[in-house]
PDB file of C-alpha atoms and ligand atoms in Angstrom:
ATOM      1  CA  MET M   1      12.194  31.799   3.704  1.00 81.00           C
ATOM      2  CA  LYS M   2      12.028  28.207   4.977  1.00 92.00           C
ATOM      3  CA  ASP M   3      11.689  25.816   2.105  1.00 95.00           C
ATOM      4  CA  TYR M   4      10.060  22.283   1.803  1.00 97.00           C
ATOM      5  CA  VAL M   5       9.837  19.311  -0.917  1.00 98.00           C
ATOM      6  CA  ILE M   6       6.659  17.429  -1.656  1.00 98.00           C
ATOM      7  CA  GLY M   7       6.990  13.443  -1.644  1.00 98.00           C
ATOM      8  CA  LEU M   8       4.249  11.891  -3.779  1.00 98.00           C
ATOM      9  CA  ASP M   9       2.860   8.272  -4.021  1.00 96.00           C
ATOM     10  CA  LEU M  10       1.092   7.692  -7.045  1.00 96.00           C
ATOM     11  CA  GLY M  11      -1.004   4.628  -6.421  1.00 92.00           C
ATOM     12  CA  GLY M  12      -3.416   2.800  -8.279  1.00 89.00           C
ATOM     13  CA  THR M  13      -6.374   3.966  -6.079  1.00 92.00           C
ATOM     14  CA  ASN M  14      -5.112   7.175  -4.436  1.00 95.00           C
ATOM     15  CA  ILE M  15      -2.415   9.786  -4.668  1.00 97.00           C
ATOM     16  CA  ARG M  16      -0.764  10.562  -1.492  1.00 97.00           C
ATOM     17  CA  ALA M  17       1.328  13.139  -0.824  1.00 98.00           C
ATOM     18  CA  ALA M  18       3.300  15.343   1.894  1.00 98.00           C
ATOM     19  CA  ALA M  19       5.081  18.424   2.334  1.00 98.00           C
ATOM     20  CA  VAL M  20       8.527  17.505   3.744  1.00 98.00           C
ATOM     21  CA  THR M  21      11.283  19.751   5.409  1.00 97.00           C
ATOM     22  CA  ARG M  22      15.040  18.938   4.744  1.00 95.00           C
ATOM     23  CA  GLU M  23      14.937  17.296   8.374  1.00 95.00           C
ATOM     24  CA  GLY M  24      12.113  14.879   7.458  1.00 96.00           C
ATOM     25  CA  GLU M  25       9.165  16.761   9.284  1.00 96.00           C
ATOM     26  CA  ILE M  26       5.983  16.389   7.672  1.00 97.00           C
ATOM     27  CA  LEU M  27       4.280  20.124   7.347  1.00 97.00           C
ATOM     28  CA  HIS M  28       0.985  19.018   5.561  1.00 97.00           C
ATOM     29  CA  ARG M  29      -0.589  15.916   4.031  1.00 97.00           C
ATOM     30  CA  VAL M  30      -3.149  15.402   1.193  1.00 97.00           C
ATOM     31  CA  LYS M  31      -4.619  12.278  -0.190  1.00 97.00           C
ATOM     32  CA  ILE M  32      -7.256  12.414  -3.467  1.00 97.00           C
ATOM     33  CA  PRO M  33      -8.490   9.577  -5.440  1.00 97.00           C
ATOM     34  CA  THR M  34      -6.075   8.874  -8.549  1.00 96.00           C
ATOM     35  CA  GLU M  35      -9.185   8.280 -10.864  1.00 96.00           C
ATOM     36  CA  VAL M  36      -7.428   5.810 -13.300  1.00 93.00           C
ATOM     37  CA  PRO M  37     -10.554   5.082 -15.213  1.00 94.00           C
ATOM     38  CA  LYS M  38     -10.918   8.644 -16.095  1.00 95.00           C
ATOM     39  CA  GLY M  39      -7.622   8.655 -18.215  1.00 93.00           C
ATOM     40  CA  ARG M  40      -4.339  10.062 -18.245  1.00 94.00           C
ATOM     41  CA  LYS M  41      -5.118  13.823 -18.273  1.00 94.00           C
ATOM     42  CA  ARG M  42      -7.397  13.491 -15.180  1.00 96.00           C
ATOM     43  CA  VAL M  43      -4.394  11.908 -13.723  1.00 96.00           C
ATOM     44  CA  ILE M  44      -2.195  14.282 -14.400  1.00 96.00           C
ATOM     45  CA  ALA M  45      -4.545  16.945 -13.344  1.00 97.00           C
ATOM     46  CA  ASN M  46      -5.134  15.525 -10.112  1.00 97.00           C
ATOM     47  CA  ILE M  47      -1.361  15.228  -9.315  1.00 97.00           C
ATOM     48  CA  LEU M  48      -1.257  19.135 -10.139  1.00 97.00           C
ATOM     49  CA  LYS M  49      -4.217  19.509  -7.864  1.00 98.00           C
ATOM     50  CA  VAL M  50      -2.325  17.790  -4.939  1.00 98.00           C
ATOM     51  CA  ILE M  51       0.532  19.935  -5.699  1.00 98.00           C
ATOM     52  CA  GLU M  52      -1.289  23.120  -5.713  1.00 97.00           C
ATOM     53  CA  THR M  53      -3.423  22.382  -2.322  1.00 98.00           C
ATOM     54  CA  ILE M  54      -0.091  21.874  -0.472  1.00 98.00           C
ATOM     55  CA  ARG M  55       1.102  25.204  -1.882  1.00 97.00           C
ATOM     56  CA  GLN M  56      -2.097  27.131  -0.989  1.00 97.00           C
ATOM     57  CA  GLU M  57      -1.648  25.608   2.506  1.00 97.00           C
ATOM     58  CA  LEU M  58       1.949  26.589   2.670  1.00 97.00           C
ATOM     59  CA  LYS M  59       2.110  29.795   1.552  1.00 94.00           C
ATOM     60  CA  GLY M  60       4.771  31.072   3.811  1.00 93.00           C
ATOM     61  CA  PHE M  61       7.105  28.551   2.699  1.00 96.00           C
ATOM     62  CA  LYS M  62       8.941  28.230  -0.638  1.00 96.00           C
ATOM     63  CA  LEU M  63       8.189  24.681  -2.648  1.00 97.00           C
ATOM     64  CA  SER M  64      11.851  23.632  -3.817  1.00 96.00           C
ATOM     65  CA  ALA M  65      11.475  20.411  -5.723  1.00 96.00           C
ATOM     66  CA  ILE M  66       9.065  17.259  -6.080  1.00 97.00           C
ATOM     67  CA  GLY M  67       9.642  13.584  -6.241  1.00 98.00           C
ATOM     68  CA  MET M  68       7.200  11.050  -6.999  1.00 98.00           C
ATOM     69  CA  GLY M  69       6.998   7.221  -6.552  1.00 97.00           C
ATOM     70  CA  ILE M  70       4.964   5.275  -9.401  1.00 96.00           C
ATOM     71  CA  PRO M  71       5.020   1.302  -9.802  1.00 93.00           C
ATOM     72  CA  GLY M  72       6.732  -0.406 -12.593  1.00 91.00           C
ATOM     73  CA  ILE M  73       9.297   0.242 -14.978  1.00 92.00           C
ATOM     74  CA  ILE M  74      10.808   3.952 -14.325  1.00 94.00           C
ATOM     75  CA  PHE M  75      13.727   5.636 -15.826  1.00 94.00           C
ATOM     76  CA  PHE M  76      14.740   7.974 -13.278  1.00 93.00           C
ATOM     77  CA  ASP M  77      17.195  10.008 -15.130  1.00 91.00           C
ATOM     78  CA  LYS M  78      14.914  10.631 -18.142  1.00 93.00           C
ATOM     79  CA  GLY M  79      11.738  11.073 -16.073  1.00 95.00           C
ATOM     80  CA  ILE M  80      10.189   8.590 -18.213  1.00 96.00           C
ATOM     81  CA  VAL M  81       7.661   5.986 -17.244  1.00 96.00           C
ATOM     82  CA  ALA M  82       8.485   3.072 -19.477  1.00 94.00           C
ATOM     83  CA  GLN M  83       5.770   0.628 -18.130  1.00 92.00           C
ATOM     84  CA  SER M  84       3.567   0.868 -15.070  1.00 92.00           C
ATOM     85  CA  PRO M  85       1.109  -2.171 -13.921  1.00 86.00           C
ATOM     86  CA  ASN M  86      -1.505   0.378 -12.706  1.00 87.00           C
ATOM     87  CA  PHE M  87      -1.364   2.683 -15.758  1.00 92.00           C
ATOM     88  CA  PRO M  88      -1.602   0.384 -18.755  1.00 90.00           C
ATOM     89  CA  ASP M  89      -1.537   3.127 -21.591  1.00 90.00           C
ATOM     90  CA  TRP M  90       1.600   4.836 -20.122  1.00 94.00           C
ATOM     91  CA  ILE M  91       3.950   3.387 -22.363  1.00 95.00           C
ATOM     92  CA  ASP M  92       7.533   5.229 -22.644  1.00 96.00           C
ATOM     93  CA  PHE M  93       5.577   8.322 -21.517  1.00 96.00           C
ATOM     94  CA  ASN M  94       7.680  11.192 -20.759  1.00 97.00           C
ATOM     95  CA  LEU M  95       5.970  12.073 -17.434  1.00 96.00           C
ATOM     96  CA  GLY M  96       8.908  14.353 -16.222  1.00 93.00           C
ATOM     97  CA  GLU M  97       8.851  16.488 -19.346  1.00 92.00           C
ATOM     98  CA  ARG M  98       4.782  16.567 -19.173  1.00 93.00           C
ATOM     99  CA  MET M  99       4.843  18.017 -15.609  1.00 94.00           C
ATOM    100  CA  SER M 100       7.373  20.352 -16.130  1.00 87.00           C
ATOM    101  CA  LYS M 101       5.106  22.441 -18.300  1.00 89.00           C
ATOM    102  CA  ASP M 102       3.037  23.217 -15.312  1.00 93.00           C
ATOM    103  CA  LEU M 103       5.510  23.149 -13.028  1.00 95.00           C
ATOM    104  CA  ASP M 104       8.443  25.823 -11.913  1.00 94.00           C
ATOM    105  CA  VAL M 105      10.300  23.442  -9.539  1.00 95.00           C
ATOM    106  CA  PRO M 106      12.565  20.222 -10.412  1.00 95.00           C
ATOM    107  CA  PHE M 107      10.143  17.184 -10.760  1.00 97.00           C
ATOM    108  CA  TYR M 108      11.725  13.777 -10.421  1.00 96.00           C
ATOM    109  CA  ILE M 109       9.893  10.066 -10.604  1.00 96.00           C
ATOM    110  CA  ASP M 110      11.234   6.616  -9.694  1.00 96.00           C
ATOM    111  CA  ASN M 111       9.997   3.398  -8.868  1.00 95.00           C
ATOM    112  CA  ASP M 112       7.932   3.105  -5.838  1.00 95.00           C
ATOM    113  CA  ALA M 113       9.647   0.023  -4.260  1.00 95.00           C
ATOM    114  CA  ASN M 114      13.004   2.341  -4.930  1.00 96.00           C
ATOM    115  CA  LEU M 115      11.882   5.098  -2.954  1.00 97.00           C
ATOM    116  CA  ALA M 116      10.333   2.971  -0.147  1.00 97.00           C
ATOM    117  CA  ALA M 117      14.033   1.614   0.592  1.00 98.00           C
ATOM    118  CA  VAL M 118      15.155   5.404   0.295  1.00 97.00           C
ATOM    119  CA  GLY M 119      12.508   6.502   2.833  1.00 98.00           C
ATOM    120  CA  GLU M 120      13.572   3.595   5.133  1.00 98.00           C
ATOM    121  CA  GLY M 121      17.047   4.303   4.812  1.00 98.00           C
ATOM    122  CA  TRP M 122      16.535   8.118   5.541  1.00 97.00           C
ATOM    123  CA  ILE M 123      14.388   7.941   8.411  1.00 97.00           C
ATOM    124  CA  GLY M 124      13.342   4.241   9.101  1.00 98.00           C
ATOM    125  CA  ALA M 125      14.241   0.834   9.773  1.00 98.00           C
ATOM    126  CA  GLY M 126      17.706   1.396   7.472  1.00 98.00           C
ATOM    127  CA  LYS M 127      18.887   4.441   9.067  1.00 96.00           C
ATOM    128  CA  ASP M 128      21.957   3.329  10.615  1.00 97.00           C
ATOM    129  CA  PHE M 129      23.213   1.281   7.930  1.00 97.00           C
ATOM    130  CA  ASN M 130      25.221   1.815   4.934  1.00 97.00           C
ATOM    131  CA  SER M 131      23.885  -0.772   2.869  1.00 98.00           C
ATOM    132  CA  PHE M 132      20.572  -3.038   2.846  1.00 98.00           C
ATOM    133  CA  CYS M 133      17.978  -4.451   0.692  1.00 98.00           C
ATOM    134  CA  MET M 134      14.019  -4.016   1.125  1.00 98.00           C
ATOM    135  CA  PHE M 135      11.452  -6.069   0.238  1.00 98.00           C
ATOM    136  CA  THR M 136       7.879  -4.481  -0.050  1.00 96.00           C
ATOM    137  CA  LEU M 137       5.367  -7.292   0.206  1.00 96.00           C
ATOM    138  CA  GLY M 138       2.187  -6.189  -1.375  1.00 93.00           C
ATOM    139  CA  THR M 139       0.071  -7.332  -4.394  1.00 90.00           C
ATOM    140  CA  GLY M 140       3.449  -7.700  -5.903  1.00 92.00           C
ATOM    141  CA  VAL M 141       6.911  -7.912  -4.314  1.00 95.00           C
ATOM    142  CA  GLY M 142       9.281  -4.579  -5.006  1.00 94.00           C
ATOM    143  CA  GLY M 143      12.624  -4.468  -4.166  1.00 97.00           C
ATOM    144  CA  GLY M 144      15.199  -2.027  -3.250  1.00 97.00           C
ATOM    145  CA  ILE M 145      19.126  -1.937  -3.133  1.00 98.00           C
ATOM    146  CA  VAL M 146      20.817   0.477  -1.099  1.00 97.00           C
ATOM    147  CA  LEU M 147      24.556   0.397  -1.311  1.00 97.00           C
ATOM    148  CA  ASN M 148      26.554   2.713   0.634  1.00 96.00           C
ATOM    149  CA  LYS M 149      23.636   4.953   1.198  1.00 94.00           C
ATOM    150  CA  ASN M 150      22.618   5.197  -2.503  1.00 94.00           C
ATOM    151  CA  ILE M 151      19.757   3.396  -4.072  1.00 96.00           C
ATOM    152  CA  TRP M 152      21.328   1.115  -6.873  1.00 96.00           C
ATOM    153  CA  ARG M 153      19.013   1.790  -9.759  1.00 93.00           C
ATOM    154  CA  GLY M 154      21.411  -0.353 -12.199  1.00 92.00           C
ATOM    155  CA  GLU M 155      22.554   0.652 -15.624  1.00 88.00           C
ATOM    156  CA  TYR M 156      19.191   2.097 -16.851  1.00 83.00           C
ATOM    157  CA  GLY M 157      16.741   2.111 -13.579  1.00 85.00           C
ATOM    158  CA  MET M 158      15.832  -1.892 -13.655  1.00 88.00           C
ATOM    159  CA  ALA M 159      17.969  -2.960 -10.474  1.00 94.00           C
ATOM    160  CA  GLY M 160      16.231  -4.120  -7.491  1.00 95.00           C
ATOM    161  CA  GLU M 161      13.846  -6.314  -9.008  1.00 95.00           C
ATOM    162  CA  LEU M 162      13.898  -8.807  -6.237  1.00 97.00           C
ATOM    163  CA  GLY M 163      10.326 -10.053  -6.786  1.00 96.00           C
ATOM    164  CA  HIS M 164      11.713 -11.853  -9.729  1.00 96.00           C
ATOM    165  CA  ILE M 165      14.474 -14.129  -8.425  1.00 97.00           C
ATOM    166  CA  THR M 166      13.665 -17.510  -9.738  1.00 98.00           C
ATOM    167  CA  ILE M 167      12.916 -19.838  -6.990  1.00 97.00           C
ATOM    168  CA  TYR M 168      11.467 -22.765  -9.033  1.00 97.00           C
ATOM    169  CA  PRO M 169      12.565 -23.207 -12.650  1.00 97.00           C
ATOM    170  CA  ASP M 170       9.155 -24.578 -13.809  1.00 97.00           C
ATOM    171  CA  GLY M 171       7.052 -22.576 -11.329  1.00 96.00           C
ATOM    172  CA  HIS M 172       4.193 -20.418 -11.951  1.00 96.00           C
ATOM    173  CA  LEU M 173       3.939 -18.099 -14.847  1.00 96.00           C
ATOM    174  CA  CYS M 174       4.756 -14.412 -13.939  1.00 95.00           C
ATOM    175  CA  ASN M 175       3.724 -11.305 -15.359  1.00 89.00           C
ATOM    176  CA  CYS M 176       7.374 -10.611 -16.359  1.00 90.00           C
ATOM    177  CA  GLY M 177       7.569 -13.676 -18.533  1.00 94.00           C
ATOM    178  CA  ASN M 178       9.790 -16.103 -16.327  1.00 97.00           C
ATOM    179  CA  ARG M 179       8.149 -18.933 -14.530  1.00 98.00           C
ATOM    180  CA  GLY M 180       8.591 -19.478 -10.466  1.00 97.00           C
ATOM    181  CA  CYS M 181       9.484 -15.896  -9.685  1.00 97.00           C
ATOM    182  CA  LEU M 182       9.642 -15.147  -5.745  1.00 98.00           C
ATOM    183  CA  GLU M 183       6.732 -12.651  -6.322  1.00 97.00           C
ATOM    184  CA  GLN M 184       4.355 -15.694  -7.455  1.00 97.00           C
ATOM    185  CA  TYR M 185       4.749 -17.188  -3.745  1.00 97.00           C
ATOM    186  CA  ALA M 186       5.782 -14.163  -1.521  1.00 97.00           C
ATOM    187  CA  SER M 187       3.229 -11.735  -2.508  1.00 96.00           C
ATOM    188  CA  ALA M 188      -0.323 -11.006  -1.310  1.00 95.00           C
ATOM    189  CA  THR M 189      -1.605 -12.867  -4.789  1.00 94.00           C
ATOM    190  CA  GLY M 190       0.833 -15.606  -4.313  1.00 95.00           C
ATOM    191  CA  ILE M 191      -0.462 -16.569  -0.990  1.00 94.00           C
ATOM    192  CA  VAL M 192      -3.998 -16.504  -1.936  1.00 92.00           C
ATOM    193  CA  ARG M 193      -3.184 -18.820  -4.948  1.00 92.00           C
ATOM    194  CA  MET M 194      -0.989 -21.316  -2.803  1.00 91.00           C
ATOM    195  CA  ALA M 195      -4.321 -21.263  -0.661  1.00 88.00           C
ATOM    196  CA  LYS M 196      -6.613 -22.173  -3.472  1.00 85.00           C
ATOM    197  CA  GLU M 197      -4.115 -24.885  -5.074  1.00 83.00           C
ATOM    198  CA  LYS M 198      -3.674 -26.525  -1.461  1.00 70.00           C
ATOM    199  CA  SER M 199      -7.312 -26.521  -0.617  1.00 60.00           C
ATOM    200  CA  GLN M 200      -7.485 -29.377  -3.495  1.00 55.00           C
ATOM    201  CA  ILE M 201      -6.484 -31.600  -0.814  1.00 53.00           C
ATOM    202  CA  PRO M 202      -9.210 -32.334   1.531  1.00 50.00           C
ATOM    203  CA  ARG M 203      -8.285 -31.798   5.133  1.00 55.00           C
ATOM    204  CA  PRO M 204     -10.047 -29.834   7.709  1.00 51.00           C
ATOM    205  CA  THR M 205      -9.259 -26.204   7.855  1.00 61.00           C
ATOM    206  CA  ILE M 206     -10.498 -22.806   9.090  1.00 58.00           C
ATOM    207  CA  VAL M 207     -10.336 -21.430   5.530  1.00 61.00           C
ATOM    208  CA  SER M 208     -13.633 -22.927   4.976  1.00 62.00           C
ATOM    209  CA  ALA M 209     -14.793 -20.078   2.376  1.00 65.00           C
ATOM    210  CA  PRO M 210     -15.619 -20.824  -1.037  1.00 71.00           C
ATOM    211  CA  LYS M 211     -12.231 -20.452  -3.362  1.00 72.00           C
ATOM    212  CA  SER M 212     -13.338 -17.190  -5.048  1.00 74.00           C
ATOM    213  CA  GLN M 213     -13.725 -15.495  -1.329  1.00 79.00           C
ATOM    214  CA  ILE M 214     -10.166 -16.511   0.078  1.00 85.00           C
ATOM    215  CA  THR M 215      -8.116 -13.548   0.538  1.00 88.00           C
ATOM    216  CA  ALA M 216      -4.650 -12.979   2.286  1.00 91.00           C
ATOM    217  CA  ASN M 217      -6.205 -11.324   5.141  1.00 91.00           C
ATOM    218  CA  THR M 218      -8.641 -14.602   6.122  1.00 89.00           C
ATOM    219  CA  ILE M 219      -5.485 -16.863   5.480  1.00 91.00           C
ATOM    220  CA  TYR M 220      -3.578 -14.498   7.870  1.00 93.00           C
ATOM    221  CA  GLN M 221      -6.977 -14.588  10.215  1.00 91.00           C
ATOM    222  CA  SER M 222      -6.839 -18.357  10.122  1.00 89.00           C
ATOM    223  CA  ALA M 223      -2.999 -18.546  10.801  1.00 92.00           C
ATOM    224  CA  LYS M 224      -3.866 -16.473  14.111  1.00 93.00           C
ATOM    225  CA  LYS M 225      -6.296 -18.906  15.122  1.00 91.00           C
ATOM    226  CA  GLY M 226      -3.451 -21.808  14.736  1.00 91.00           C
ATOM    227  CA  ASP M 227      -5.093 -23.106  11.485  1.00 89.00           C
ATOM    228  CA  THR M 228      -2.325 -25.576  10.393  1.00 89.00           C
ATOM    229  CA  TYR M 229      -3.326 -25.409   6.772  1.00 87.00           C
ATOM    230  CA  SER M 230      -2.754 -21.527   6.750  1.00 91.00           C
ATOM    231  CA  LEU M 231       0.449 -21.621   8.810  1.00 94.00           C
ATOM    232  CA  GLU M 232       1.793 -23.899   6.162  1.00 93.00           C
ATOM    233  CA  ILE M 233       0.950 -21.375   3.767  1.00 94.00           C
ATOM    234  CA  PHE M 234       3.026 -18.742   5.651  1.00 96.00           C
ATOM    235  CA  GLN M 235       5.959 -20.996   6.284  1.00 97.00           C
ATOM    236  CA  LYS M 236       6.377 -21.871   2.534  1.00 96.00           C
ATOM    237  CA  MET M 237       6.100 -18.160   1.757  1.00 97.00           C
ATOM    238  CA  GLY M 238       8.687 -17.200   4.580  1.00 98.00           C
ATOM    239  CA  ARG M 239      10.976 -20.109   3.203  1.00 98.00           C
ATOM    240  CA  ILE M 240      10.633 -18.644  -0.474  1.00 98.00           C
ATOM    241  CA  LEU M 241      11.480 -15.261   0.848  1.00 98.00           C
ATOM    242  CA  GLY M 242      14.523 -16.897   2.912  1.00 98.00           C
ATOM    243  CA  ILE M 243      15.946 -18.551  -0.554  1.00 98.00           C
ATOM    244  CA  GLY M 244      15.769 -14.985  -2.081  1.00 98.00           C
ATOM    245  CA  ILE M 245      17.411 -13.378   0.793  1.00 98.00           C
ATOM    246  CA  ALA M 246      20.085 -16.072   0.862  1.00 98.00           C
ATOM    247  CA  ASP M 247      20.922 -15.352  -2.828  1.00 97.00           C
ATOM    248  CA  ILE M 248      21.387 -11.792  -2.121  1.00 98.00           C
ATOM    249  CA  VAL M 249      23.507 -12.540   0.764  1.00 97.00           C
ATOM    250  CA  ASN M 250      25.891 -14.498  -1.463  1.00 97.00           C
ATOM    251  CA  ILE M 251      26.073 -12.199  -4.117  1.00 96.00           C
ATOM    252  CA  LEU M 252      26.505  -8.830  -2.315  1.00 96.00           C
ATOM    253  CA  ASN M 253      27.240  -9.543   1.520  1.00 96.00           C
ATOM    254  CA  ILE M 254      24.637  -7.371   2.637  1.00 96.00           C
ATOM    255  CA  GLU M 255      23.698  -7.819   6.341  1.00 96.00           C
ATOM    256  CA  LEU M 256      20.269  -5.984   6.784  1.00 98.00           C
ATOM    257  CA  PHE M 257      16.971  -6.712   4.853  1.00 98.00           C
ATOM    258  CA  ILE M 258      14.052  -4.813   5.457  1.00 98.00           C
ATOM    259  CA  ILE M 259      10.522  -6.302   5.150  1.00 98.00           C
ATOM    260  CA  GLY M 260       7.620  -3.852   4.328  1.00 97.00           C
ATOM    261  CA  GLY M 261       4.262  -4.184   2.598  1.00 94.00           C
ATOM    262  CA  GLY M 262       0.834  -5.531   3.905  1.00 93.00           C
ATOM    263  CA  VAL M 263       1.983  -8.937   3.822  1.00 96.00           C
ATOM    264  CA  ALA M 264       4.664  -8.122   6.654  1.00 96.00           C
ATOM    265  CA  ASP M 265       1.478  -7.920   9.074  1.00 95.00           C
ATOM    266  CA  ALA M 266       2.045 -11.680   9.009  1.00 97.00           C
ATOM    267  CA  TRP M 267       5.515 -11.657  10.226  1.00 98.00           C
ATOM    268  CA  ASP M 268       5.248 -14.097  12.984  1.00 98.00           C
ATOM    269  CA  TYR M 269       4.044 -16.774  10.702  1.00 98.00           C
ATOM    270  CA  PHE M 270       6.656 -16.446   8.007  1.00 98.00           C
ATOM    271  CA  ALA M 271       9.795 -14.656   9.283  1.00 98.00           C
ATOM    272  CA  PRO M 272      10.852 -17.803  11.410  1.00 98.00           C
ATOM    273  CA  SER M 273      10.883 -19.888   8.335  1.00 98.00           C
ATOM    274  CA  THR M 274      12.747 -17.069   6.408  1.00 98.00           C
ATOM    275  CA  ILE M 275      15.589 -16.957   8.972  1.00 97.00           C
ATOM    276  CA  GLU M 276      16.000 -20.562   9.124  1.00 97.00           C
ATOM    277  CA  GLU M 277      16.255 -20.817   5.412  1.00 98.00           C
ATOM    278  CA  ILE M 278      19.033 -18.105   5.128  1.00 98.00           C
ATOM    279  CA  GLY M 279      20.866 -20.162   7.641  1.00 97.00           C
ATOM    280  CA  LYS M 280      20.869 -23.175   5.430  1.00 97.00           C
ATOM    281  CA  ARG M 281      21.803 -21.252   2.194  1.00 98.00           C
ATOM    282  CA  THR M 282      24.442 -19.135   3.220  1.00 98.00           C
ATOM    283  CA  TYR M 283      28.246 -19.695   4.760  1.00 97.00           C
ATOM    284  CA  ARG M 284      27.956 -19.337   8.458  1.00 95.00           C
ATOM    285  CA  VAL M 285      29.973 -16.380   8.663  1.00 95.00           C
ATOM    286  CA  THR M 286      27.497 -14.273   6.579  1.00 94.00           C
ATOM    287  CA  GLY M 287      24.388 -16.102   7.429  1.00 92.00           C
ATOM    288  CA  GLU M 288      24.791 -15.704  11.126  1.00 93.00           C
ATOM    289  CA  ARG M 289      25.234 -11.969  10.674  1.00 96.00           C
ATOM    290  CA  VAL M 290      22.073 -11.219   8.746  1.00 98.00           C
ATOM    291  CA  LYS M 291      19.309  -9.300  10.413  1.00 98.00           C
ATOM    292  CA  VAL M 292      15.637  -9.333   9.054  1.00 98.00           C
ATOM    293  CA  ILE M 293      13.692  -6.909  10.249  1.00 98.00           C
ATOM    294  CA  LYS M 294      10.223  -5.198   9.546  1.00 98.00           C
ATOM    295  CA  ALA M 295      10.028  -1.707   7.843  1.00 98.00           C
ATOM    296  CA  LYS M 296       9.213   1.263  10.426  1.00 98.00           C
ATOM    297  CA  LEU M 297       7.303   3.846   7.890  1.00 97.00           C
ATOM    298  CA  GLY M 298       4.727   2.076   6.940  1.00 94.00           C
ATOM    299  CA  ASP M 299       2.985   3.673   3.917  1.00 92.00           C
ATOM    300  CA  ASP M 300       4.747   6.445   4.243  1.00 96.00           C
ATOM    301  CA  ALA M 301       8.118   5.070   3.258  1.00 97.00           C
ATOM    302  CA  GLY M 302       7.683   5.916  -0.466  1.00 96.00           C
ATOM    303  CA  ILE M 303       6.384   9.597   0.354  1.00 98.00           C
ATOM    304  CA  PHE M 304       9.782  10.198   2.368  1.00 98.00           C
ATOM    305  CA  GLY M 305      11.716   8.335  -0.308  1.00 98.00           C
ATOM    306  CA  ALA M 306      10.366  10.444  -2.929  1.00 98.00           C
ATOM    307  CA  ALA M 307      11.070  13.601  -0.580  1.00 98.00           C
ATOM    308  CA  TYR M 308      14.779  12.667   0.061  1.00 97.00           C
ATOM    309  CA  VAL M 309      15.241  12.074  -3.557  1.00 96.00           C
ATOM    310  CA  ALA M 310      13.898  15.640  -4.383  1.00 96.00           C
ATOM    311  CA  ILE M 311      16.186  17.208  -1.385  1.00 95.00           C
ATOM    312  CA  ASN M 312      19.384  15.004  -2.443  1.00 92.00           C
ATOM    313  CA  GLU M 313      19.061  16.443  -6.136  1.00 88.00           C
ATOM    314  CA  LEU M 314      18.886  19.835  -4.800  1.00 84.00           C
ATOM    315  CA  SER M 315      22.357  19.554  -2.845  1.00 72.00           C
TER     316      SER M 315
HETATM  317 ZN1   ZN D   1       8.652 -12.559 -12.515  1.00 54.17          ZN
END
């Protein structure tokens, strides 16, 4: 009987999942609401429902393993959610153990940004490279470091927190406790904050909406129309991303940087500043060879990464 694995992406709004073959082919997809406000039991019941729905759909196939990505601090080896921004009451929660009560197949969890990098490395923008870093620019900034085809999780799973590279020593306070983290400037949240701060300066701009209505998308739409005020915000954001990348280049001599997440849609407005900044802050011999490219798998990167981790643990 042909087998498959399930890759799950546990988001704050939706649980997205797919049945994936060892070759990376998607057999079936399911998406249902996570229902976070209804509590932990309901979220777990929903995860199990997704798995059961896929099993029912693929009765002629054998489910071999399951992988799932979750935002936050995840201890892969132990299956523990140490802390997750989407699930505030999941503190040191042994989700792996909890799920194994109801499942007869191995169940693995990892940080969602790590898994996005794994997915891009498997069948996406990083597939022809041994080593690369991926930045996921969304509400926050996630990171993943792939070294010699393996995700680098660090000593206990905390590696790849690229969003918390310090850019400004006395900058904006970050949720992690540090000040001036890259995430505070290169995420959708950071872009909105910079726009609101900047709008103290009276000057003509297309971003004329009341401050409370400014979103990353309105700034993006204004940039598209050539609004210099919005373009400057993306240039600043791009520069900050470039500083972070240059630091990594200087430490690890990595050539490929993959940029994903919703903010990557504004590529044309921030990427030139990113590339310029990398050139300024690295040795010529390394900086010249750096490639900064867009992610290819979109929202599916995490699902493919979760599936790949499940497959990898089987072999
Ligand atoms: Zn931080």
